[in-house]
Tab-separated table of C-alpha atoms and ligand atoms in Angstrom:
chain	number	residue	atom	x	y	z
A	1	MET	CA	56.397	-2.555	6.587
A	2	GLY	CA	59.881	-2.866	4.768
A	3	PRO	CA	61.102	-1.532	1.503
A	4	GLY	CA	58.348	0.567	-1.118
A	5	ILE	CA	57.555	-1.455	-4.267
A	6	ILE	CA	59.543	0.753	-6.358
A	7	GLU	CA	62.443	-0.293	-4.193
A	8	VAL	CA	61.668	-3.750	-4.419
A	9	PHE	CA	61.120	-3.609	-8.190
A	10	LEU	CA	64.464	-1.755	-8.933
A	11	GLN	CA	66.485	-4.010	-7.131
A	12	TYR	CA	64.919	-7.356	-8.356
A	13	TRP	CA	63.497	-6.356	-11.471
A	14	PRO	CA	65.596	-9.191	-13.047
A	15	LEU	CA	63.679	-11.914	-11.414
A	16	PHE	CA	60.571	-10.465	-12.257
A	17	LEU	CA	61.625	-9.941	-15.851
A	18	ASN	CA	62.834	-14.032	-15.846
A	19	GLY	CA	59.586	-14.424	-14.573
A	20	LEU	CA	57.523	-12.785	-16.921
A	21	ILE	CA	59.885	-14.385	-19.741
A	22	GLY	CA	58.917	-18.061	-18.081
A	23	THR	CA	55.284	-17.037	-18.142
A	24	LEU	CA	55.094	-15.643	-21.809
A	25	LYS	CA	56.919	-18.829	-22.927
A	26	TYR	CA	54.481	-21.220	-20.895
A	27	ALA	CA	51.444	-19.927	-22.324
A	28	PHE	CA	52.743	-19.737	-25.725
A	29	ILE	CA	53.451	-23.293	-25.509
A	30	ALA	CA	50.589	-23.883	-24.200
A	31	VAL	CA	48.126	-22.237	-27.201
A	32	LEU	CA	51.121	-23.392	-29.559
A	33	PHE	CA	50.710	-27.388	-28.866
A	34	GLY	CA	47.332	-26.713	-27.858
A	35	SER	CA	46.030	-25.354	-30.844
A	36	MET	CA	47.339	-28.616	-32.894
A	37	LEU	CA	45.735	-30.813	-30.678
A	38	GLY	CA	42.752	-28.445	-30.820
A	39	ILE	CA	42.148	-28.497	-34.529
A	40	VAL	CA	42.247	-32.690	-34.210
A	41	VAL	CA	39.819	-32.410	-31.101
A	42	ALA	CA	37.749	-29.784	-33.394
A	43	ILE	CA	37.557	-32.219	-36.567
A	44	ILE	CA	36.665	-34.763	-33.969
A	45	ASN	CA	33.862	-32.983	-32.588
A	46	MET	CA	32.441	-31.762	-36.019
A	47	SER	CA	32.333	-35.632	-37.248
A	48	LYS	CA	29.079	-36.727	-38.431
A	49	ASN	CA	29.613	-40.250	-36.628
A	50	LYS	CA	27.646	-39.743	-33.045
A	51	ILE	CA	29.951	-41.637	-31.602
A	52	VAL	CA	33.060	-40.196	-32.465
A	53	SER	CA	31.337	-36.460	-32.007
A	54	THR	CA	30.258	-37.780	-28.558
A	55	ILE	CA	33.678	-38.492	-27.327
A	56	GLY	CA	34.746	-35.045	-28.510
A	57	SER	CA	32.186	-33.257	-26.867
A	58	ILE	CA	33.150	-35.219	-23.378
A	59	TYR	CA	36.803	-34.416	-23.954
A	60	VAL	CA	35.958	-30.559	-24.380
A	61	ASN	CA	33.739	-30.645	-21.127
A	62	VAL	CA	35.504	-32.393	-18.991
A	63	LEU	CA	38.744	-29.996	-19.686
A	64	ARG	CA	36.552	-26.780	-19.312
A	65	GLY	CA	33.990	-27.768	-16.828
A	66	THR	CA	36.823	-28.872	-14.322
A	67	PRO	CA	39.463	-26.299	-12.717
A	68	LEU	CA	42.511	-25.776	-13.969
A	69	LEU	CA	44.354	-25.903	-10.920
A	70	VAL	CA	42.404	-29.247	-10.216
A	71	GLN	CA	44.031	-30.903	-13.733
A	72	MET	CA	47.430	-29.673	-12.933
A	73	TYR	CA	47.137	-31.741	-9.562
A	74	ILE	CA	46.122	-34.753	-11.285
A	75	ALA	CA	48.724	-34.166	-14.296
A	76	TYR	CA	51.462	-33.533	-11.727
A	77	PHE	CA	50.670	-36.527	-9.542
A	78	PHE	CA	49.018	-39.037	-11.415
A	79	ILE	CA	50.332	-38.922	-15.227
A	80	PRO	CA	53.559	-40.610	-14.461
A	81	MET	CA	51.754	-42.816	-12.435
A	82	ALA	CA	48.283	-43.735	-14.802
A	83	VAL	CA	50.305	-43.612	-17.948
A	84	PRO	CA	53.847	-45.355	-18.040
A	85	ALA	CA	54.398	-44.717	-21.190
A	86	LEU	CA	54.810	-41.291	-20.205
A	87	SER	CA	57.153	-41.777	-17.047
A	88	PHE	CA	59.543	-39.789	-18.735
A	89	LEU	CA	58.324	-36.728	-18.275
A	90	SER	CA	59.562	-34.318	-15.639
A	91	LYS	CA	56.907	-32.898	-13.085
A	92	GLU	CA	57.753	-29.622	-14.792
A	93	GLN	CA	56.451	-31.250	-18.347
A	94	CYS	CA	53.432	-32.958	-16.795
A	95	VAL	CA	52.203	-29.352	-15.573
A	96	ILE	CA	52.836	-28.042	-18.953
A	97	LEU	CA	50.771	-30.924	-20.480
A	98	SER	CA	48.137	-30.315	-18.415
A	99	LEU	CA	48.443	-26.678	-19.742
A	100	ILE	CA	48.227	-28.108	-23.478
A	101	LEU	CA	45.340	-29.842	-22.731
A	102	ASN	CA	43.568	-27.179	-20.861
A	103	SER	CA	44.303	-25.096	-23.472
A	104	SER	CA	43.263	-27.785	-26.509
A	105	ALA	CA	39.803	-27.468	-25.438
A	106	TYR	CA	39.242	-23.987	-25.605
A	107	VAL	CA	41.227	-24.033	-28.959
A	108	SER	CA	38.743	-26.854	-30.484
A	109	GLU	CA	35.670	-24.498	-29.779
A	110	ILE	CA	37.514	-21.411	-31.175
A	111	PHE	CA	38.063	-23.505	-34.566
A	112	ARG	CA	34.455	-24.837	-34.579
A	113	SER	CA	32.595	-21.643	-33.908
A	114	GLY	CA	34.900	-19.967	-36.448
A	115	ILE	CA	34.333	-22.633	-39.186
A	116	ASN	CA	30.537	-22.742	-38.189
A	117	ALA	CA	30.501	-19.048	-38.427
A	118	VAL	CA	31.415	-18.947	-41.913
A	119	ASP	CA	28.139	-18.759	-44.389
A	120	LYS	CA	26.363	-22.213	-44.830
A	121	GLY	CA	26.196	-20.525	-48.564
A	122	GLN	CA	29.546	-20.842	-49.284
A	123	THR	CA	29.924	-24.667	-48.838
A	124	GLU	CA	26.755	-24.950	-50.777
A	125	ALA	CA	28.266	-22.517	-53.519
A	126	ALA	CA	31.154	-24.666	-53.574
A	127	ARG	CA	29.573	-28.049	-53.492
A	128	SER	CA	27.003	-26.902	-56.581
A	129	LEU	CA	30.195	-26.197	-58.416
A	130	GLY	CA	31.719	-30.004	-57.914
A	131	MET	CA	34.344	-28.977	-55.432
A	132	SER	CA	35.366	-31.705	-53.594
A	133	ALA	CA	34.328	-31.412	-49.691
A	134	SER	CA	38.151	-31.260	-48.639
A	135	HIS	CA	38.957	-28.481	-51.184
A	136	THR	CA	36.056	-26.905	-50.094
A	137	MET	CA	37.365	-26.782	-46.250
A	138	GLN	CA	40.789	-25.749	-47.381
A	139	LYS	CA	40.176	-22.950	-49.933
A	140	ILE	CA	36.468	-21.704	-49.328
A	141	ILE	CA	35.860	-22.213	-45.404
A	142	LEU	CA	38.948	-21.953	-43.774
A	143	PRO	CA	40.523	-18.926	-45.350
A	144	GLN	CA	37.266	-17.047	-44.393
A	145	ALA	CA	37.062	-18.702	-40.745
A	146	VAL	CA	40.791	-17.514	-39.844
A	147	LYS	CA	39.462	-14.226	-39.287
A	148	ASN	CA	37.497	-15.218	-36.792
A	149	ILE	CA	39.929	-17.875	-35.372
A	150	LEU	CA	43.035	-15.467	-35.228
A	151	PRO	CA	41.431	-12.931	-33.128
A	152	ALA	CA	40.003	-15.603	-30.913
A	153	LEU	CA	43.428	-17.629	-30.518
A	154	ALA	CA	45.000	-14.159	-29.542
A	155	ASN	CA	42.607	-14.004	-26.216
A	156	GLU	CA	43.498	-17.191	-25.783
A	157	TYR	CA	46.735	-16.413	-25.348
A	158	ILE	CA	46.006	-13.561	-22.910
A	159	ALA	CA	43.911	-15.869	-21.052
A	160	MET	CA	46.709	-18.242	-20.622
A	161	ILE	CA	49.144	-15.910	-19.460
A	162	LYS	CA	46.617	-15.527	-16.023
A	163	GLU	CA	46.554	-19.240	-16.286
A	164	THR	CA	49.957	-19.906	-15.904
A	165	SER	CA	50.399	-18.119	-12.391
A	166	LEU	CA	48.964	-21.376	-11.159
A	167	ALA	CA	51.857	-23.080	-12.303
A	168	GLY	CA	54.098	-21.281	-9.833
A	169	THR	CA	52.206	-23.565	-7.081
A	170	PHE	CA	54.671	-26.613	-8.700
A	171	MET	CA	57.719	-24.736	-8.791
A	172	LEU	CA	57.681	-23.378	-12.299
A	173	TYR	CA	59.407	-20.631	-12.636
A	174	GLU	CA	56.891	-17.911	-14.073
A	175	LEU	CA	55.795	-14.706	-13.001
A	176	MET	CA	53.909	-15.674	-9.733
A	177	TYR	CA	56.761	-17.824	-8.877
A	178	THR	CA	58.514	-14.626	-8.229
A	179	ARG	CA	56.565	-13.993	-5.169
A	180	THR	CA	57.988	-17.443	-3.711
A	181	LEU	CA	61.382	-16.490	-4.432
A	182	LEU	CA	60.793	-12.959	-2.382
A	183	ALA	CA	58.741	-14.366	-0.029
A	184	ASN	CA	62.184	-15.784	1.383
A	185	LYS	CA	63.510	-12.883	1.933
A	186	PHE	CA	60.923	-11.722	3.803
A	187	LEU	CA	59.167	-9.441	1.123
A	188	VAL	CA	55.285	-10.666	1.314
A	189	TRP	CA	53.300	-7.752	-0.048
A	190	GLN	CA	55.390	-5.755	-2.128
A	191	PRO	CA	55.771	-8.204	-4.844
A	192	LEU	CA	52.265	-9.161	-4.811
A	193	PHE	CA	51.347	-5.200	-6.348
A	194	ILE	CA	54.060	-5.552	-8.519
A	195	ILE	CA	53.266	-8.628	-10.066
A	196	ALA	CA	49.605	-7.832	-10.759
A	197	GLY	CA	51.091	-4.289	-12.067
A	198	ILE	CA	53.044	-6.646	-14.660
A	199	TYR	CA	50.288	-9.046	-15.483
A	200	LEU	CA	47.895	-5.832	-16.051
A	201	VAL	CA	50.287	-3.838	-18.227
A	202	VAL	CA	50.805	-6.994	-20.450
A	203	THR	CA	47.054	-7.976	-21.133
A	204	MET	CA	46.245	-4.687	-21.478
A	205	VAL	CA	48.943	-4.181	-24.330
A	206	LEU	CA	48.328	-7.341	-26.277
A	207	SER	CA	44.570	-6.745	-25.949
A	208	ALA	CA	45.082	-3.489	-27.579
A	209	LEU	CA	47.067	-5.753	-30.152
A	210	VAL	CA	44.082	-7.927	-30.667
A	211	ARG	CA	41.710	-5.249	-31.184
A	212	ALA	CA	44.021	-3.940	-33.461
A	213	MET	CA	44.310	-7.137	-35.728
A	214	GLU	CA	40.510	-7.372	-35.730
A	215	LYS	CA	39.700	-3.957	-37.071
A	216	ARG	CA	42.346	-4.884	-39.970
A	217	LEU	CA	41.165	-8.253	-40.790
A	218	SER	CA	37.660	-6.861	-40.584
A	219	VAL	CA	38.506	-4.318	-43.381
A	220	SER	CA	38.358	-7.186	-46.296
A	221	ASP	CA	34.387	-7.630	-45.309
B	1	MET	CA	15.434	-38.689	-82.152
B	2	THR	CA	16.309	-35.318	-82.264
B	3	ASP	CA	19.070	-33.702	-80.275
B	4	GLU	CA	16.290	-31.588	-78.780
B	5	MET	CA	14.339	-34.601	-77.307
B	6	LYS	CA	17.527	-35.516	-75.188
B	7	LEU	CA	16.585	-36.125	-71.372
B	8	ILE	CA	19.022	-34.059	-69.373
B	9	ILE	CA	17.262	-34.119	-66.172
B	10	GLU	CA	14.522	-37.150	-65.156
B	11	VAL	CA	12.987	-36.966	-61.728
B	12	VAL	CA	10.771	-40.309	-60.278
B	13	ASP	CA	8.610	-39.664	-57.230
B	14	LEU	CA	10.403	-37.525	-55.457
B	15	GLN	CA	9.855	-36.871	-51.633
B	16	LYS	CA	11.627	-35.094	-48.733
B	17	ASN	CA	10.694	-34.171	-45.120
B	18	PHE	CA	12.114	-31.807	-43.031
B	19	GLY	CA	11.271	-33.792	-39.331
B	20	ASP	CA	7.846	-33.826	-39.545
B	21	LEU	CA	7.029	-31.533	-42.365
B	22	LYS	CA	6.250	-33.182	-45.636
B	23	VAL	CA	7.938	-30.809	-48.179
B	24	LEU	CA	7.861	-32.802	-51.585
B	25	LYS	CA	5.387	-35.255	-51.857
B	26	GLY	CA	6.168	-37.349	-54.741
B	27	ILE	CA	7.092	-35.279	-57.680
B	28	ASN	CA	7.637	-36.526	-61.529
B	29	GLU	CA	9.573	-34.471	-64.091
B	30	LYS	CA	11.279	-34.759	-67.126
B	31	ILE	CA	13.471	-31.661	-68.473
B	32	TYR	CA	15.038	-32.084	-71.864
B	33	LYS	CA	18.242	-30.682	-73.433
B	34	GLY	CA	17.829	-27.018	-74.571
B	35	GLU	CA	14.352	-26.685	-72.612
B	36	VAL	CA	13.844	-23.499	-70.298
B	37	VAL	CA	11.491	-24.357	-67.908
B	38	SER	CA	10.617	-21.973	-64.976
B	39	ILE	CA	8.825	-22.920	-61.529
B	40	ILE	CA	6.570	-20.690	-59.834
B	41	GLY	CA	4.588	-21.248	-57.073
B	42	PRO	CA	3.580	-19.505	-53.505
B	43	SER	CA	6.116	-19.003	-50.669
B	44	GLY	CA	6.999	-22.138	-49.096
B	45	GLY	CA	5.597	-24.593	-51.489
B	46	GLY	CA	8.851	-26.242	-52.047
B	47	LYS	CA	10.144	-25.054	-55.186
B	48	SER	CA	13.717	-24.287	-53.495
B	49	THR	CA	13.689	-27.839	-52.089
B	50	PHE	CA	12.759	-29.011	-55.440
B	51	LEU	CA	15.706	-27.817	-56.929
B	52	ARG	CA	18.482	-28.375	-54.479
B	53	CYS	CA	17.230	-32.158	-54.852
B	54	LEU	CA	18.314	-31.799	-58.544
B	55	ASN	CA	21.875	-31.479	-57.264
B	56	MET	CA	21.593	-33.310	-54.084
B	57	LEU	CA	22.471	-30.346	-51.887
B	58	GLU	CA	19.106	-31.691	-50.054
B	59	ILE	CA	19.067	-35.487	-49.993
B	60	PRO	CA	15.895	-36.705	-51.132
B	61	ASP	CA	14.053	-39.081	-48.669
B	62	GLY	CA	12.352	-41.025	-51.552
B	63	GLY	CA	12.199	-41.321	-55.372
B	64	HIS	CA	15.195	-40.912	-57.556
B	65	VAL	CA	16.749	-38.088	-59.535
B	66	TYR	CA	18.735	-39.132	-63.138
B	67	PHE	CA	20.926	-36.832	-64.849
B	68	GLU	CA	21.944	-37.693	-68.389
B	69	GLY	CA	20.583	-41.005	-67.399
B	70	GLU	CA	22.656	-41.783	-64.209
B	71	GLU	CA	20.811	-41.675	-61.066
B	72	LEU	CA	22.440	-39.430	-58.610
B	73	ASP	CA	23.345	-41.015	-55.139
B	74	ALA	CA	24.723	-38.440	-52.356
B	75	ASN	CA	26.882	-41.292	-50.884
B	76	SER	CA	28.380	-41.777	-54.121
B	77	THR	CA	32.099	-40.691	-55.108
B	78	ASP	CA	30.534	-39.405	-58.773
B	79	LEU	CA	28.124	-36.727	-57.212
B	80	ASP	CA	31.234	-33.957	-57.570
B	81	GLN	CA	31.759	-34.970	-61.309
B	82	HIS	CA	27.862	-34.579	-62.099
B	83	ARG	CA	27.614	-31.645	-59.937
B	84	GLN	CA	30.529	-30.034	-62.105
B	85	LYS	CA	27.486	-30.483	-65.140
B	86	ILE	CA	25.109	-29.069	-63.006
B	87	GLY	CA	25.102	-25.202	-62.457
B	88	MET	CA	23.635	-23.452	-59.840
B	89	VAL	CA	22.981	-20.126	-59.207
B	90	PHE	CA	21.354	-18.931	-55.741
B	91	GLN	CA	19.098	-15.912	-54.403
B	92	LEU	CA	21.950	-14.556	-51.898
B	93	PHE	CA	24.900	-14.668	-55.117
B	94	ASN	CA	27.041	-16.656	-52.429
B	95	VAL	CA	30.335	-15.322	-54.220
B	96	PHE	CA	33.718	-16.400	-52.454
B	97	PRO	CA	34.483	-12.815	-50.668
B	98	HIS	CA	38.065	-13.916	-50.002
B	99	LEU	CA	39.018	-14.208	-53.424
B	100	THR	CA	38.972	-12.001	-56.524
B	101	VAL	CA	36.440	-11.884	-59.420
B	102	LEU	CA	38.830	-13.905	-61.764
B	103	ASP	CA	39.611	-16.348	-58.816
B	104	ASN	CA	36.341	-16.626	-57.966
B	105	ILE	CA	35.551	-17.900	-61.533
B	106	THR	CA	39.138	-19.829	-61.936
B	107	ILE	CA	39.186	-21.543	-58.680
B	108	THR	CA	37.109	-24.639	-59.289
B	109	PRO	CA	38.237	-25.279	-62.900
B	110	ILE	CA	41.645	-25.116	-61.722
B	111	LEU	CA	41.159	-27.088	-58.726
B	112	GLU	CA	38.847	-29.964	-59.799
B	113	LYS	CA	39.233	-29.921	-63.755
B	114	LYS	CA	43.288	-30.051	-63.642
B	115	ILE	CA	42.897	-27.021	-66.224
B	116	PRO	CA	45.788	-24.942	-66.712
B	117	LYS	CA	45.628	-21.771	-64.866
B	118	GLU	CA	46.683	-19.601	-67.853
B	119	GLN	CA	43.824	-21.255	-69.511
B	120	ALA	CA	41.252	-21.030	-66.873
B	121	GLU	CA	41.952	-17.161	-66.666
B	122	LYS	CA	41.852	-16.603	-70.364
B	123	GLU	CA	38.140	-18.193	-70.218
B	124	ALA	CA	37.277	-16.371	-67.101
B	125	MET	CA	38.213	-13.288	-68.920
B	126	GLU	CA	35.912	-14.117	-71.711
B	127	LEU	CA	33.108	-14.754	-69.963
B	128	LEU	CA	33.745	-11.840	-67.584
B	129	GLU	CA	33.568	-9.750	-70.888
B	130	THR	CA	30.093	-11.570	-71.573
B	131	VAL	CA	28.669	-9.858	-68.406
B	132	GLY	CA	30.593	-6.581	-68.605
B	133	LEU	CA	32.454	-7.105	-65.734
B	134	SER	CA	35.976	-7.565	-67.140
B	135	ASP	CA	37.500	-4.398	-65.630
B	136	LYS	CA	36.482	-5.846	-62.207
B	137	ALA	CA	38.651	-8.989	-62.780
B	138	LYS	CA	41.288	-8.111	-60.372
B	139	GLU	CA	38.575	-6.393	-57.703
B	140	TYR	CA	37.465	-8.474	-54.712
B	141	PRO	CA	33.360	-9.217	-54.618
B	142	ARG	CA	32.872	-6.395	-51.780
B	143	LYS	CA	33.687	-3.674	-54.499
B	144	LEU	CA	30.622	-4.873	-56.840
B	145	SER	CA	26.762	-4.167	-56.813
B	146	GLY	CA	24.412	-7.102	-56.024
B	147	GLY	CA	23.600	-7.374	-59.556
B	148	GLN	CA	27.147	-7.565	-60.536
B	149	LYS	CA	27.752	-10.300	-57.920
B	150	GLN	CA	24.877	-12.324	-59.383
B	151	ARG	CA	26.393	-11.896	-62.956
B	152	LEU	CA	29.839	-13.155	-61.325
B	153	ALA	CA	28.058	-16.131	-59.799
B	154	ILE	CA	26.394	-16.786	-62.840
B	155	VAL	CA	29.522	-17.187	-64.894
B	156	ARG	CA	31.587	-18.925	-62.305
B	157	ALA	CA	28.983	-21.495	-62.584
B	158	MET	CA	29.316	-21.512	-66.784
B	159	ALA	CA	32.990	-21.841	-66.229
B	160	MET	CA	32.284	-25.221	-65.237
B	161	HIS	CA	30.988	-25.700	-68.879
B	162	PRO	CA	27.574	-27.378	-67.176
B	163	ASP	CA	24.677	-29.060	-69.287
B	164	VAL	CA	21.918	-27.453	-67.089
B	165	MET	CA	21.892	-24.302	-64.851
B	166	LEU	CA	19.555	-24.242	-61.744
B	167	PHE	CA	18.769	-20.389	-61.061
B	168	ASP	CA	16.907	-20.139	-57.336
B	169	GLU	CA	15.103	-16.459	-57.369
B	170	PRO	CA	17.982	-15.094	-59.080
B	171	THR	CA	16.803	-11.803	-58.862
B	172	SER	CA	14.929	-11.777	-55.554
B	173	ALA	CA	17.718	-10.456	-53.381
B	174	LEU	CA	18.435	-7.591	-55.763
B	175	ASP	CA	17.673	-3.645	-55.751
B	176	PRO	CA	14.819	-3.100	-58.742
B	177	GLU	CA	17.512	-1.409	-61.044
B	178	MET	CA	19.877	-4.290	-60.680
B	179	VAL	CA	16.837	-6.910	-62.138
B	180	LYS	CA	16.867	-6.343	-65.754
B	181	GLY	CA	20.717	-6.537	-66.239
B	182	VAL	CA	20.475	-10.301	-64.692
B	183	LEU	CA	17.634	-11.452	-66.261
B	184	GLU	CA	19.167	-10.534	-69.500
B	185	VAL	CA	22.134	-12.385	-68.826
B	186	ILE	CA	20.025	-15.170	-68.323
B	187	GLN	CA	17.866	-14.446	-71.229
B	188	ASN	CA	21.212	-14.698	-73.447
B	189	LEU	CA	22.267	-18.117	-71.659
B	190	ALA	CA	18.301	-19.425	-72.352
B	191	GLU	CA	18.638	-18.078	-76.260
B	192	SER	CA	22.256	-19.719	-76.455
B	193	GLY	CA	20.854	-22.943	-76.108
B	194	MET	CA	21.563	-23.909	-72.067
B	195	THR	CA	19.235	-26.162	-70.446
B	196	CYS	CA	17.684	-23.701	-67.607
B	197	VAL	CA	15.577	-24.361	-64.551
B	198	ILE	CA	14.784	-21.057	-63.226
B	199	VAL	CA	12.722	-20.600	-59.868
B	200	THR	CA	11.578	-16.916	-60.121
B	201	HIS	CA	8.657	-14.684	-59.142
B	202	GLU	CA	9.505	-12.448	-62.374
B	203	MET	CA	6.059	-13.656	-64.001
B	204	GLY	CA	6.978	-11.650	-67.358
B	205	PHE	CA	9.930	-13.073	-67.754
B	206	ALA	CA	8.905	-16.636	-66.755
B	207	ARG	CA	6.306	-16.214	-69.716
B	208	LYS	CA	9.084	-14.334	-72.259
B	209	ILE	CA	11.771	-16.847	-71.773
B	210	SER	CA	10.144	-20.426	-70.801
B	211	ASP	CA	9.460	-23.232	-72.973
B	212	ARG	CA	7.644	-24.821	-69.948
B	213	VAL	CA	6.025	-23.608	-66.800
B	214	LEU	CA	5.581	-25.901	-63.785
B	215	PHE	CA	3.402	-24.548	-60.962
B	216	ILE	CA	4.585	-26.044	-57.482
B	217	ASP	CA	2.365	-26.034	-54.588
B	218	ASP	CA	2.212	-27.912	-51.246
B	219	GLY	CA	4.835	-30.331	-52.575
B	220	ILE	CA	3.728	-31.291	-55.565
B	221	ILE	CA	3.575	-29.935	-59.571
B	222	ALA	CA	-0.107	-28.894	-59.355
B	223	GLU	CA	-0.240	-27.755	-62.866
B	224	SER	CA	2.319	-27.735	-65.768
B	225	GLY	CA	2.351	-26.066	-69.475
B	226	THR	CA	3.303	-23.699	-71.947
B	227	PRO	CA	3.383	-20.107	-70.751
B	228	GLU	CA	0.087	-19.784	-72.518
B	229	GLU	CA	-1.519	-22.474	-71.360
B	230	LEU	CA	-0.249	-21.926	-67.532
B	231	PHE	CA	-0.470	-17.958	-67.460
B	232	ASP	CA	-3.829	-17.281	-69.953
B	233	HIS	CA	-5.661	-20.655	-69.188
B	234	PRO	CA	-5.027	-21.957	-65.621
B	235	LYS	CA	-6.886	-24.876	-65.154
B	236	ASN	CA	-6.362	-25.612	-61.394
B	237	PRO	CA	-8.320	-23.403	-59.130
B	238	ARG	CA	-4.875	-22.926	-56.940
B	239	THR	CA	-3.186	-21.752	-60.194
B	240	GLN	CA	-5.924	-19.460	-60.769
B	241	GLU	CA	-5.672	-17.965	-57.389
B	242	PHE	CA	-2.027	-18.031	-57.362
B	243	LEU	CA	-1.751	-15.952	-60.530
B	244	SER	CA	-4.585	-13.686	-59.357
B	245	GLN	CA	-2.616	-12.295	-56.376
B	246	VAL	CA	0.804	-11.933	-58.170
B	247	LEU	CA	-0.452	-10.461	-61.966
C	1	ADP	N1	16.548	-26.566	-44.220
C	1	ADP	C1	15.359	-26.600	-43.807
C	1	ADP	N2	15.180	-27.301	-42.782
C	1	ADP	C2	13.655	-27.084	-42.350
C	1	ADP	N3	12.549	-27.022	-43.026
C	1	ADP	C3	12.580	-26.575	-44.017
C	1	ADP	C4	14.463	-26.447	-44.460
C	1	ADP	N4	14.052	-25.748	-45.934
C	1	ADP	C5	12.811	-25.717	-46.296
C	1	ADP	N5	11.982	-25.852	-45.287
C	1	ADP	C6	10.563	-25.846	-45.377
C	1	ADP	O1	9.912	-26.340	-46.418
C	1	ADP	C7	9.283	-26.010	-47.302
C	1	ADP	C8	9.686	-25.845	-48.266
C	1	ADP	O2	10.505	-24.782	-48.429
C	1	ADP	P1	10.975	-24.088	-49.990
C	1	ADP	O3	11.248	-25.110	-50.507
C	1	ADP	O4	12.180	-23.206	-49.591
C	1	ADP	O5	9.674	-23.462	-50.461
C	1	ADP	P2	9.801	-22.197	-51.401
C	1	ADP	O6	11.230	-22.394	-52.225
C	1	ADP	O7	8.655	-22.576	-52.674
C	1	ADP	O8	9.555	-20.870	-50.604
C	1	ADP	C9	9.006	-24.472	-46.155
C	1	ADP	O9	7.666	-24.917	-45.321
C	1	ADP	C10	10.443	-24.012	-45.436
C	1	ADP	O10	10.057	-23.944	-44.297
C	2	MG	MG1	12.636	-20.492	-52.248
């Protein structure tokens, strides 16, 4: 059996802390860049041109319809080979890239549904006043869509915190990777429970924050 | 030709389908400057669709709409300019909930007509005064009653200095006690010489303020005339039947 959970945690907490920092960092990078890319994907998806929007929906369906772990393996082994222009990327960066691409697919749907959830009458009112399509989007629709989008983006970040655990498979130092580090010291079961506990606490705290944010945003209704 | 006879809107053989459903089946109509035209008719007859074709919120499948002599084209970049001169008021108000009452009015003049903010706000305050909302200028629309929202929507359209105002059942979504205030605002507008096209179920109001009444049924203008002609001596059996149900 070896030492107990608490003993292991007290002895090795800096390892777990660094792992957690890695997890939060990778999830943040994935959602931040995923959001930038996701806006572009959302615009492509909402295009009136059928060919353009089909390309967008294929992108989203492939990334959402296949497991992230598979996407990571493909990125890890094939991106540098298949796309010579990207061969400067390290193995670590390839894995991060797959996190970003995966996140962009989810985020694009968050943007799309957030925009679609704004009442059509708002667009009609603005356009009937003679407001241009781009001003209508910037000044009327997006400010109202933000209320739908922000909590969903925060939830995407929470989901990503759990998803990044797969990156440990590729030796990226995030929370799950501490299991590998401690397994070398013949500590097999204790780290698993510590890691699970940390994930649970972090996601519960963040979820509570999101609920508080949703409450504040809905006050303006 | 007198000023009264200046043509504002001309509709020629207007047709609109939604899928297989033929909603407008060839409408011809001329609306002159200063006229107040009410549109009545059974639900689903195409009244809203007709009105929404006048500013291309619905894109016609056939025929032509001319505004002040120029054909409206949904794909033309001039459309926004034309729409600035065609005010529209919706059944469900469609005020902008994220903007204050004042900003609801000033945002489009500032963005699209490049009116200086101060001037736009001064003008907006004067407009709010005329509808009894000046003390609400800094509020958000959620603080307004339905009637107040609709009055806001009317002055928001007026701030663009339109040449014609389109109303689509402006009081249908209001509590009964709110209706009168909104109708008064519309009546004042009409009496000030604004050209108005009003889809309404308020028959008494239509009779009182209209120069002409159109009865739209099953995608065509089935009958039109002065309020006396239409309400007191309807010729078309469909008009007679409709009026017997609503009066
Ligand atoms: N966007 C739409 N898509 C499909 N059908 C529609 C749409 N808008 C209106 N219709 C249909 O067109 C017909 C006329 O509608 P409308 O112009 O709203 O009538 P009214 O305003 O006279 O009640 C109705 O049968 C309605 O269901
Ligand atoms: Mg209608």
